[in-house]
Amino acid sequence: MSNVKKELAVAALENGTVIDHIPTSALFKVASILDLQNIQSSVTIGNNLESRRMGKKGIIKIADVFFPEIVLNRIAVFAPTAKINIIKNFKIVEKYAVEVPHDLIDIVKCKNPKCITNNEPMKTHFEVVDKENMVLKCHYCERCLDKDDIELK
Amino acid sequence: MEKESFVSITTLTKENILSLLRDAEYFEKHPNHKVLDGKVVATLFFEPSTRTRLSFETAVNRLGGRVIGFSDPNSTSSTKGESLKDTIMMVSNYVDLIIMRHYLEGAANYAAEISPVPIINAGDGANQHPSQTMLDLYSIYRTQGHLDNLEITLVGDLKYGRTVHSLIMALWYFKPKFNFVACDELRMPNEYKEFCDQHNIEYVETTDFSEEVINKSDIIYMTRVQRERFSDLMEYEKVKNLYTLKNSMLEGSKENLRILHPLPRVNEISYDVDNNPKAYYFQQAKNGLYAREAIICNVLGVNVRKELDNE
């Protein structure tokens, strides 16, 4: 029985979205970006699971929900390694890696206390100026954020 | 008419800049040109700045427009907690153009996004002050006859001085060569040196405001070294007089050299320089009027030179 999938620690989905290979430190940020708290169908979240590629990983399975790709790409800011599996009838019908979008609307908080976005009820807007090193630039105050400074709004 | 705000110097193309400079040149010859007859302009100063406000209001008046607005944020409803959005939406009902100064960075960009009428940024915190940059460019253009391949020396507070930062960003189209003269505490930030590297702009960094640097410059742009910028006041006492320009230092300077300063000055330019024909800072402030007339017409879609051709 060597071909039994040992890593199937979380129940299989009939229909829905699986987000795999999430860095363990980013799992709850991903959950927050996708607003999983307000999803009514069953959601399974696993963290610190064994991964051949990553050592430890996080995984999220959401039944009966199919997000637009543009929504899923938002998680790339924190989880650039994440892979999306679209499941229909217990089969993977589509599989792709998330891609960092050019613009991040209302996802990240600006670090500059004198930025208008921290003083006015409004959406934040960042442009990704360096995809490799995840450098973001505030569309309003024009300050740059490094990878380590990125915080969820 | 297409709504076109004037928020940041970095979004202007070389053609935009040259076109604005030619318009400013026109307004220097004809400062009173009533193209804004029947238009109302608001000047909203959420942070006081008398110099900038008077310059803008004069520009509107000389163009034949009318001005409403406030110069003291304490007299407005923002002290009652009204959001910037609400203020902009309210004022834009009344006017054709809003000229805004704000203490928060990015405020102008946001206002331009939400406002149905164009916005001119008259300074947003430490971020942008593009009309200052245009008047600086016009002063360089006016005194040198062109903007290309000039050697420009920036002196004083290069760390916090947003005018020098914007000038670097605006001049890159014209292949300048820079000398950055500042003490270690107020050096040019890496961000702008990287900008120069990326755009193949030559620069030399030095702490020594020497005659050698002065004698090869086409433009010397002086800035104020402010006491409050120093964590160590001993250091301030040490450097405050190192970056003062005196008339005797200009003896071997180039004939076409002009000295600029965004004003107000304190002691970084001695009073004995004022009578030197190379001192240009008072005319520079005057050029603010022409540059702002050009910006206002541009934003409102008034083509000044086309009208001139038809005359």
CSV table of C-alpha atoms in Angstrom, one decimal:
chain,number,residue,atom,x,y,z
A,1,MET,CA,0.0,0.0,0.0
A,2,SER,CA,2.9,2.4,-0.8
A,3,ASN,CA,0.7,4.5,-3.0
A,4,VAL,CA,-1.6,5.6,-0.2
A,5,LYS,CA,-1.5,9.4,0.1
A,6,LYS,CA,-0.1,9.8,3.6
A,7,GLU,CA,-0.4,13.6,3.6
A,8,LEU,CA,-4.2,13.4,3.3
A,9,ALA,CA,-4.5,14.6,6.9
A,10,VAL,CA,-7.5,16.8,6.1
A,11,ALA,CA,-10.7,15.4,4.6
A,12,ALA,CA,-11.1,15.5,0.8
A,13,LEU,CA,-13.5,18.0,-0.8
A,14,GLU,CA,-16.3,17.2,-3.1
A,15,ASN,CA,-16.5,20.8,-4.5
A,16,GLY,CA,-14.6,23.9,-3.6
A,17,THR,CA,-11.2,25.5,-3.3
A,18,VAL,CA,-8.0,24.2,-1.7
A,19,ILE,CA,-5.2,26.6,-0.9
A,20,ASP,CA,-2.1,24.6,-0.4
A,21,HIS,CA,1.6,25.3,0.5
A,22,ILE,CA,0.8,28.4,2.6
A,23,PRO,CA,3.8,29.4,4.8
A,24,THR,CA,2.8,28.5,8.4
A,25,SER,CA,3.4,32.1,9.5
A,26,ALA,CA,1.0,33.4,6.9
A,27,LEU,CA,-1.9,31.0,7.4
A,28,PHE,CA,-4.1,33.2,9.6
A,29,LYS,CA,-3.4,36.3,7.4
A,30,VAL,CA,-4.6,34.4,4.4
A,31,ALA,CA,-7.7,33.4,6.4
A,32,SER,CA,-8.3,37.0,7.2
A,33,ILE,CA,-7.7,38.3,3.6
A,34,LEU,CA,-10.3,35.9,2.3
A,35,ASP,CA,-12.7,36.8,5.1
A,36,LEU,CA,-13.2,33.1,5.9
A,37,GLN,CA,-14.9,34.0,9.2
A,38,ASN,CA,-17.9,35.0,7.3
A,39,ILE,CA,-18.2,32.0,5.0
A,40,GLN,CA,-21.1,29.7,5.8
A,41,SER,CA,-20.0,26.5,4.2
A,42,SER,CA,-17.5,24.2,5.8
A,43,VAL,CA,-13.9,25.4,6.1
A,44,THR,CA,-11.0,23.2,7.2
A,45,ILE,CA,-7.8,24.9,8.3
A,46,GLY,CA,-4.6,22.9,8.9
A,47,ASN,CA,-1.3,24.2,10.0
A,48,ASN,CA,2.2,22.9,10.6
A,49,LEU,CA,1.5,19.9,8.3
A,50,GLU,CA,4.5,18.0,6.9
A,51,SER,CA,5.6,19.1,3.5
A,52,ARG,CA,8.3,17.7,1.4
A,53,ARG,CA,8.9,21.0,-0.3
A,54,MET,CA,8.5,23.4,2.6
A,55,GLY,CA,9.2,21.4,5.8
A,56,LYS,CA,6.0,22.7,7.4
A,57,LYS,CA,3.0,24.2,5.6
A,58,GLY,CA,-0.5,25.4,6.1
A,59,ILE,CA,-3.5,24.4,4.1
A,60,ILE,CA,-7.1,25.7,3.8
A,61,LYS,CA,-10.0,23.9,2.3
A,62,ILE,CA,-13.2,25.8,1.6
A,63,ALA,CA,-16.3,23.8,0.5
A,64,ASP,CA,-18.5,25.0,-2.3
A,65,VAL,CA,-16.8,28.4,-2.7
A,66,PHE,CA,-14.9,29.4,-5.8
A,67,PHE,CA,-13.1,32.7,-5.5
A,68,PRO,CA,-12.2,34.9,-8.5
A,69,GLU,CA,-8.5,34.6,-9.3
A,70,ILE,CA,-8.0,38.3,-8.6
A,71,VAL,CA,-9.2,37.7,-5.0
A,72,LEU,CA,-7.0,34.7,-4.5
A,73,ASN,CA,-3.9,36.6,-5.8
A,74,ARG,CA,-4.2,39.0,-2.9
A,75,ILE,CA,-2.9,36.4,-0.6
A,76,ALA,CA,0.4,36.3,-2.6
A,77,VAL,CA,1.6,39.3,-0.6
A,78,PHE,CA,2.0,37.1,2.5
A,79,ALA,CA,2.0,33.6,0.9
A,80,PRO,CA,3.8,33.8,-2.4
A,81,THR,CA,4.3,30.0,-2.4
A,82,ALA,CA,0.6,29.2,-2.2
A,83,LYS,CA,-1.0,26.9,-4.8
A,84,ILE,CA,-4.7,26.9,-5.6
A,85,ASN,CA,-6.6,23.7,-6.4
A,86,ILE,CA,-10.1,24.0,-7.8
A,87,ILE,CA,-12.1,20.8,-6.9
A,88,LYS,CA,-15.2,19.6,-8.7
A,89,ASN,CA,-16.7,16.2,-8.1
A,90,PHE,CA,-13.6,15.2,-6.0
A,91,LYS,CA,-11.3,15.9,-8.9
A,92,ILE,CA,-8.8,18.7,-9.3
A,93,VAL,CA,-10.0,20.6,-12.4
A,94,GLU,CA,-7.7,23.5,-12.2
A,95,LYS,CA,-4.4,24.1,-10.4
A,96,TYR,CA,-2.3,27.3,-10.3
A,97,ALA,CA,0.2,29.3,-8.3
A,98,VAL,CA,-0.9,32.6,-6.9
A,99,GLU,CA,0.6,35.6,-8.5
A,100,VAL,CA,1.4,39.0,-6.9
A,101,PRO,CA,-0.9,41.6,-8.3
A,102,HIS,CA,0.3,45.0,-9.4
A,103,ASP,CA,-2.1,46.9,-7.1
A,104,LEU,CA,-3.2,46.0,-3.6
A,105,ILE,CA,-6.5,47.7,-2.7
A,106,ASP,CA,-7.4,47.9,1.0
A,107,ILE,CA,-5.2,44.9,2.1
A,108,VAL,CA,-2.1,46.4,3.6
A,109,LYS,CA,-1.7,49.3,6.1
A,110,CYS,CA,0.6,52.2,5.5
A,111,LYS,CA,3.4,52.6,8.0
A,112,ASN,CA,3.5,56.3,7.7
A,113,PRO,CA,1.4,57.8,10.6
A,114,LYS,CA,1.2,61.1,8.6
A,115,CYS,CA,-0.3,59.3,5.6
A,116,ILE,CA,-3.8,60.3,4.6
A,117,THR,CA,-4.9,56.7,4.7
A,118,ASN,CA,-4.3,56.5,8.4
A,119,ASN,CA,-6.3,59.6,9.1
A,120,GLU,CA,-9.3,59.4,6.8
A,121,PRO,CA,-12.0,56.7,6.5
A,122,MET,CA,-10.7,55.4,3.1
A,123,LYS,CA,-9.2,52.4,1.3
A,124,THR,CA,-5.5,52.0,1.2
A,125,HIS,CA,-3.8,51.5,-2.2
A,126,PHE,CA,-0.3,50.1,-2.7
A,127,GLU,CA,1.6,49.4,-5.9
A,128,VAL,CA,3.9,46.4,-6.0
A,129,VAL,CA,7.2,48.1,-7.2
A,130,ASP,CA,9.4,45.0,-6.7
A,131,LYS,CA,7.8,41.6,-7.0
A,132,GLU,CA,11.0,39.7,-6.1
A,133,ASN,CA,11.6,41.4,-2.8
A,134,MET,CA,8.0,42.4,-2.1
A,135,VAL,CA,8.5,46.2,-2.0
A,136,LEU,CA,5.2,48.1,-1.9
A,137,LYS,CA,4.7,51.8,-2.5
A,138,CYS,CA,1.8,53.7,-1.1
A,139,HIS,CA,-0.2,55.3,-3.9
A,140,TYR,CA,-1.0,58.3,-1.7
A,141,CYS,CA,2.1,59.3,0.4
A,142,GLU,CA,4.6,57.6,-2.0
A,143,ARG,CA,6.5,55.9,0.9
A,144,CYS,CA,7.8,52.4,0.3
A,145,LEU,CA,7.2,49.4,2.5
A,146,ASP,CA,9.7,46.6,2.7
A,147,LYS,CA,8.7,43.0,3.1
A,148,ASP,CA,9.2,43.0,6.9
A,149,ASP,CA,7.0,46.2,7.3
A,150,ILE,CA,4.0,44.8,5.5
A,151,GLU,CA,1.0,44.6,7.8
A,152,LEU,CA,-2.6,43.7,7.2
A,153,LYS,CA,-5.1,46.5,7.4
B,1,MET,CA,-13.4,69.1,-20.5
B,2,GLU,CA,-11.1,66.5,-19.2
B,3,LYS,CA,-10.4,66.9,-15.5
B,4,GLU,CA,-6.6,67.0,-14.9
B,5,SER,CA,-5.2,67.6,-11.5
B,6,PHE,CA,-1.7,68.7,-10.7
B,7,VAL,CA,-0.6,66.6,-7.7
B,8,SER,CA,3.0,65.3,-8.2
B,9,ILE,CA,6.0,66.3,-10.2
B,10,THR,CA,6.9,62.7,-10.9
B,11,THR,CA,3.9,62.2,-13.2
B,12,LEU,CA,4.9,64.9,-15.6
B,13,THR,CA,6.6,64.1,-18.9
B,14,LYS,CA,9.4,66.1,-20.3
B,15,GLU,CA,6.9,67.7,-22.8
B,16,ASN,CA,4.6,68.6,-19.9
B,17,ILE,CA,7.4,70.4,-18.1
B,18,LEU,CA,8.6,72.2,-21.2
B,19,SER,CA,5.1,73.3,-22.1
B,20,LEU,CA,4.5,74.7,-18.6
B,21,LEU,CA,7.8,76.5,-18.8
B,22,ARG,CA,6.9,78.2,-22.1
B,23,ASP,CA,3.5,79.2,-20.6
B,24,ALA,CA,5.3,80.6,-17.6
B,25,GLU,CA,7.5,82.6,-19.9
B,26,TYR,CA,4.4,84.0,-21.6
B,27,PHE,CA,3.0,85.0,-18.3
B,28,GLU,CA,6.2,86.8,-17.3
B,29,LYS,CA,5.6,89.0,-20.3
B,30,HIS,CA,1.9,89.3,-19.8
B,31,PRO,CA,1.1,88.7,-16.1
B,32,ASN,CA,-2.4,90.1,-16.5
B,33,HIS,CA,-4.3,87.9,-18.9
B,34,LYS,CA,-8.0,87.5,-18.1
B,35,VAL,CA,-8.7,84.0,-19.2
B,36,LEU,CA,-10.5,83.0,-16.0
B,37,ASP,CA,-13.3,85.4,-16.3
B,38,GLY,CA,-16.3,84.0,-14.4
B,39,LYS,CA,-14.3,81.2,-12.8
B,40,VAL,CA,-14.1,80.7,-9.0
B,41,VAL,CA,-11.1,79.1,-7.4
B,42,ALA,CA,-10.9,77.8,-3.8
B,43,THR,CA,-7.7,77.9,-1.8
B,44,LEU,CA,-8.0,75.4,1.1
B,45,PHE,CA,-5.0,75.7,3.4
B,46,PHE,CA,-5.3,73.1,6.1
B,47,GLU,CA,-1.8,74.2,7.1
B,48,PRO,CA,-0.8,77.8,7.1
B,49,SER,CA,1.6,78.9,4.3
B,50,THR,CA,1.3,82.6,3.7
B,51,ARG,CA,3.9,82.7,0.9
B,52,THR,CA,2.4,79.9,-1.2
B,53,ARG,CA,-1.2,81.1,-0.6
B,54,LEU,CA,-0.5,84.7,-1.6
B,55,SER,CA,1.3,83.6,-4.7
B,56,PHE,CA,-1.5,81.3,-5.8
B,57,GLU,CA,-4.2,83.9,-5.0
B,58,THR,CA,-2.3,86.6,-6.9
B,59,ALA,CA,-2.1,84.2,-9.9
B,60,VAL,CA,-5.8,83.6,-9.9
B,61,ASN,CA,-6.5,87.4,-9.5
B,62,ARG,CA,-4.2,88.3,-12.4
B,63,LEU,CA,-5.9,85.7,-14.6
B,64,GLY,CA,-9.2,87.4,-13.8
B,65,GLY,CA,-10.7,84.7,-11.6
B,66,ARG,CA,-12.2,85.0,-8.1
B,67,VAL,CA,-10.9,83.3,-4.9
B,68,ILE,CA,-12.7,81.8,-2.0
B,69,GLY,CA,-11.2,79.8,0.8
B,70,PHE,CA,-9.5,79.6,4.2
B,71,SER,CA,-6.0,80.1,5.4
B,72,ASP,CA,-6.5,79.0,9.0
B,73,PRO,CA,-7.5,75.5,9.5
B,74,ASN,CA,-8.8,76.3,13.0
B,75,SER,CA,-11.7,78.3,11.4
B,76,THR,CA,-12.9,75.3,9.4
B,77,SER,CA,-15.1,72.3,10.2
B,78,SER,CA,-12.1,69.9,10.1
B,79,THR,CA,-11.7,70.9,13.7
B,80,LYS,CA,-15.2,69.6,14.3
B,81,GLY,CA,-14.0,66.3,12.8
B,82,GLU,CA,-15.2,66.6,9.3
B,83,SER,CA,-13.3,64.3,6.9
B,84,LEU,CA,-11.3,65.7,4.0
B,85,LYS,CA,-13.6,64.0,1.6
B,86,ASP,CA,-16.6,65.8,3.0
B,87,THR,CA,-14.8,69.2,2.8
B,88,ILE,CA,-13.7,68.5,-0.8
B,89,MET,CA,-17.2,67.4,-1.9
B,90,MET,CA,-18.8,70.4,-0.3
B,91,VAL,CA,-16.4,73.0,-1.7
B,92,SER,CA,-16.3,71.4,-5.2
B,93,ASN,CA,-20.0,72.3,-5.5
B,94,TYR,CA,-19.1,75.9,-5.5
B,95,VAL,CA,-15.8,76.2,-7.5
B,96,ASP,CA,-14.1,75.3,-10.8
B,97,LEU,CA,-10.7,74.5,-9.2
B,98,ILE,CA,-9.4,73.7,-5.7
B,99,ILE,CA,-5.9,74.6,-4.6
B,100,MET,CA,-5.1,72.7,-1.5
B,101,ARG,CA,-2.3,72.6,1.1
B,102,HIS,CA,-2.6,69.8,3.7
B,103,TYR,CA,-0.4,68.6,6.6
B,104,LEU,CA,-1.0,64.9,5.7
B,105,GLU,CA,1.0,63.1,3.0
B,106,GLY,CA,-1.0,61.8,0.1
B,107,ALA,CA,-3.9,64.2,0.9
B,108,ALA,CA,-3.7,65.8,-2.6
B,109,ASN,CA,-3.7,62.5,-4.4
B,110,TYR,CA,-6.8,61.4,-2.5
B,111,ALA,CA,-8.6,64.7,-3.0
B,112,ALA,CA,-7.9,64.5,-6.8
B,113,GLU,CA,-9.4,61.0,-6.8
B,114,ILE,CA,-12.7,62.0,-5.2
B,115,SER,CA,-13.1,65.6,-6.4
B,116,PRO,CA,-15.3,66.3,-9.4
B,117,VAL,CA,-13.2,69.5,-10.1
B,118,PRO,CA,-9.4,69.5,-10.6
B,119,ILE,CA,-7.0,69.8,-7.6
B,120,ILE,CA,-3.7,71.6,-7.5
B,121,ASN,CA,-1.4,70.4,-4.8
B,122,ALA,CA,0.1,73.3,-2.9
B,123,GLY,CA,2.1,71.0,-0.6
B,124,ASP,CA,1.1,67.8,1.2
B,125,GLY,CA,3.1,67.2,4.3
B,126,ALA,CA,6.7,66.1,3.5
B,127,ASN,CA,5.5,64.5,0.3
B,128,GLN,CA,5.2,66.9,-2.7
B,129,HIS,CA,5.1,70.6,-3.5
B,130,PRO,CA,5.1,70.5,-7.3
B,131,SER,CA,4.4,74.2,-7.9
B,132,GLN,CA,7.6,75.0,-5.9
B,133,THR,CA,9.5,72.6,-8.2
B,134,MET,CA,8.0,74.3,-11.3
B,135,LEU,CA,9.1,77.7,-10.2
B,136,ASP,CA,12.6,76.3,-9.4
B,137,LEU,CA,12.7,74.8,-12.9
B,138,TYR,CA,11.5,78.0,-14.4
B,139,SER,CA,14.1,80.0,-12.6
B,140,ILE,CA,16.9,77.7,-13.9
B,141,TYR,CA,15.4,77.8,-17.4
B,142,ARG,CA,15.0,81.5,-17.3
B,143,THR,CA,18.6,82.2,-16.1
B,144,GLN,CA,20.4,79.6,-18.2
B,145,GLY,CA,18.2,79.7,-21.3
B,146,HIS,CA,17.8,76.0,-21.2
B,147,LEU,CA,17.7,73.0,-18.8
B,148,ASP,CA,20.1,70.7,-20.5
B,149,ASN,CA,23.5,69.4,-19.1
B,150,LEU,CA,23.7,71.8,-16.2
B,151,GLU,CA,25.9,71.4,-13.2
B,152,ILE,CA,23.8,72.0,-10.2
B,153,THR,CA,25.0,72.2,-6.6
B,154,LEU,CA,22.6,71.5,-3.8
B,155,VAL,CA,23.6,72.8,-0.4
B,156,GLY,CA,22.4,72.5,3.2
B,157,ASP,CA,19.6,70.2,4.4
B,158,LEU,CA,19.5,67.5,1.7
B,159,LYS,CA,17.9,65.0,4.0
B,160,TYR,CA,14.6,66.6,4.8
B,161,GLY,CA,14.5,69.3,2.1
B,162,ARG,CA,11.7,68.1,-0.1
B,163,THR,CA,12.4,70.9,-2.7
B,164,VAL,CA,15.8,69.4,-3.5
B,165,HIS,CA,14.4,65.9,-3.8
B,166,SER,CA,11.6,67.0,-6.2
B,167,LEU,CA,14.2,69.0,-8.2
B,168,ILE,CA,16.3,65.9,-8.7
B,169,MET,CA,13.2,63.9,-9.9
B,170,ALA,CA,12.1,66.7,-12.3
B,171,LEU,CA,15.6,67.4,-13.8
B,172,TRP,CA,16.5,63.9,-14.7
B,173,TYR,CA,15.1,64.4,-18.2
B,174,PHE,CA,17.7,67.0,-18.8
B,175,LYS,CA,20.9,65.2,-18.0
B,176,PRO,CA,22.1,67.3,-15.1
B,177,LYS,CA,25.2,66.8,-13.0
B,178,PHE,CA,24.8,67.2,-9.3
B,179,ASN,CA,27.0,68.2,-6.4
B,180,PHE,CA,25.4,67.3,-3.0
B,181,VAL,CA,27.0,69.4,-0.3
B,182,ALA,CA,25.8,68.6,3.2
B,183,CYS,CA,27.1,67.5,6.6
B,184,ASP,CA,26.8,63.8,7.6
B,185,GLU,CA,23.6,64.3,9.6
B,186,LEU,CA,21.8,65.9,6.6
B,187,ARG,CA,23.1,63.9,3.7
B,188,MET,CA,21.1,63.1,0.6
B,189,PRO,CA,19.0,60.0,1.4
B,190,ASN,CA,19.9,56.7,-0.4
B,191,GLU,CA,16.6,56.6,-2.1
B,192,TYR,CA,17.5,59.7,-4.2
B,193,LYS,CA,21.1,58.5,-4.9
B,194,GLU,CA,19.6,55.3,-6.1
B,195,PHE,CA,17.3,57.3,-8.3
B,196,CYS,CA,20.3,59.0,-9.8
B,197,ASP,CA,22.1,55.7,-10.3
B,198,GLN,CA,19.1,54.2,-12.1
B,199,HIS,CA,18.8,57.2,-14.4
B,200,ASN,CA,22.5,57.6,-15.1
B,201,ILE,CA,22.7,61.0,-13.4
B,202,GLU,CA,26.2,61.9,-12.3
B,203,TYR,CA,26.6,63.2,-8.8
B,204,VAL,CA,29.4,63.9,-6.3
B,205,GLU,CA,28.8,63.9,-2.6
B,206,THR,CA,30.9,66.1,-0.3
B,207,THR,CA,30.8,67.7,3.1
B,208,ASP,CA,33.0,70.5,1.9
B,209,PHE,CA,31.4,73.7,0.5
B,210,SER,CA,34.6,74.6,-1.3
B,211,GLU,CA,35.4,77.1,-4.0
B,212,GLU,CA,36.2,74.3,-6.3
B,213,VAL,CA,32.6,73.2,-6.2
B,214,ILE,CA,31.3,76.7,-6.4
B,215,ASN,CA,33.5,77.6,-9.4
B,216,LYS,CA,32.2,74.8,-11.6
B,217,SER,CA,28.5,75.3,-10.8
B,218,ASP,CA,25.9,76.7,-13.1
B,219,ILE,CA,23.3,76.8,-10.3
B,220,ILE,CA,23.8,76.8,-6.6
B,221,TYR,CA,20.6,75.8,-4.7
B,222,MET,CA,20.9,76.8,-1.1
B,223,THR,CA,18.5,75.4,1.6
B,224,ARG,CA,18.0,76.2,5.2
B,225,VAL,CA,19.7,74.1,7.9
B,226,GLN,CA,17.1,73.9,10.6
B,227,ARG,CA,18.1,73.6,14.2
B,228,GLU,CA,15.2,71.2,15.0
B,229,ARG,CA,16.6,68.6,12.6
B,230,PHE,CA,19.6,67.9,14.8
B,231,SER,CA,19.5,65.3,17.6
B,232,ASP,CA,22.8,66.7,18.8
B,233,LEU,CA,22.8,70.5,19.2
B,234,MET,CA,26.6,70.5,19.5
B,235,GLU,CA,26.7,69.2,16.0
B,236,TYR,CA,24.3,72.0,14.8
B,237,GLU,CA,26.5,74.7,16.3
B,238,LYS,CA,29.4,73.1,14.5
B,239,VAL,CA,27.9,72.9,11.0
B,240,LYS,CA,25.5,75.9,10.9
B,241,ASN,CA,28.1,78.3,9.6
B,242,LEU,CA,29.9,75.8,7.3
B,243,TYR,CA,27.1,76.0,4.8
B,244,THR,CA,26.8,79.7,4.6
B,245,LEU,CA,27.4,81.4,1.3
B,246,LYS,CA,29.3,84.7,1.4
B,247,ASN,CA,30.0,87.1,-1.4
B,248,SER,CA,33.7,86.6,-1.3
B,249,MET,CA,33.2,82.9,-2.1
B,250,LEU,CA,31.8,83.8,-5.5
B,251,GLU,CA,34.9,85.6,-6.9
B,252,GLY,CA,36.0,82.8,-9.2
B,253,SER,CA,32.5,81.6,-10.1
B,254,LYS,CA,31.1,81.2,-13.6
B,255,GLU,CA,29.6,84.1,-15.3
B,256,ASN,CA,26.2,82.3,-15.8
B,257,LEU,CA,26.1,81.1,-12.2
B,258,ARG,CA,22.9,81.9,-10.4
B,259,ILE,CA,22.1,81.4,-6.7
B,260,LEU,CA,18.6,80.0,-5.8
B,261,HIS,CA,16.9,79.5,-2.4
B,262,PRO,CA,13.3,78.5,-1.8
B,263,LEU,CA,13.1,81.1,1.1
B,264,PRO,CA,12.7,81.9,3.9
B,265,ARG,CA,16.5,82.2,4.5
B,266,VAL,CA,18.0,82.6,7.9
B,267,ASN,CA,21.8,82.7,7.8
B,268,GLU,CA,22.7,80.4,5.0
B,269,ILE,CA,23.2,83.3,2.5
B,270,SER,CA,25.0,86.4,3.8
B,271,TYR,CA,23.2,89.7,3.1
B,272,ASP,CA,26.3,90.8,1.2
B,273,VAL,CA,25.3,88.4,-1.6
B,274,ASP,CA,22.0,90.1,-2.2
B,275,ASN,CA,23.6,92.8,-4.4
B,276,ASN,CA,25.6,90.4,-6.4
B,277,PRO,CA,23.9,90.0,-9.9
B,278,LYS,CA,24.3,86.3,-9.4
B,279,ALA,CA,21.8,86.3,-6.5
B,280,TYR,CA,18.5,85.2,-8.0
B,281,TYR,CA,16.4,84.2,-5.0
B,282,PHE,CA,14.0,87.1,-4.9
B,283,GLN,CA,13.3,86.9,-8.6
B,284,GLN,CA,12.9,83.2,-8.0
B,285,ALA,CA,10.0,83.9,-5.6
B,286,LYS,CA,8.5,86.2,-8.2
B,287,ASN,CA,8.7,83.5,-10.8
B,288,GLY,CA,6.4,81.5,-8.5
B,289,LEU,CA,3.6,83.7,-9.8
B,290,TYR,CA,4.2,83.0,-13.5
B,291,ALA,CA,4.7,79.3,-12.8
B,292,ARG,CA,1.5,79.1,-10.9
B,293,GLU,CA,-0.4,81.0,-13.6
B,294,ALA,CA,0.8,78.4,-16.1
B,295,ILE,CA,-0.2,75.5,-13.8
B,296,ILE,CA,-3.7,76.9,-13.2
B,297,CYS,CA,-4.3,77.4,-16.9
B,298,ASN,CA,-3.0,74.0,-17.7
B,299,VAL,CA,-5.2,72.3,-15.1
B,300,LEU,CA,-8.3,74.2,-16.4
B,301,GLY,CA,-7.5,73.3,-20.0
B,302,VAL,CA,-6.8,76.9,-21.0
B,303,ASN,CA,-4.3,76.9,-23.9
B,304,VAL,CA,-2.6,80.2,-23.4
B,305,ARG,CA,-0.2,80.1,-26.3
B,306,LYS,CA,-2.9,79.0,-28.7
B,307,GLU,CA,-4.9,82.0,-27.7
B,308,LEU,CA,-1.8,84.1,-28.3
B,309,ASP,CA,-1.4,82.8,-31.8
B,310,ASN,CA,-4.9,83.7,-32.6
B,311,GLU,CA,-4.4,87.3,-31.5
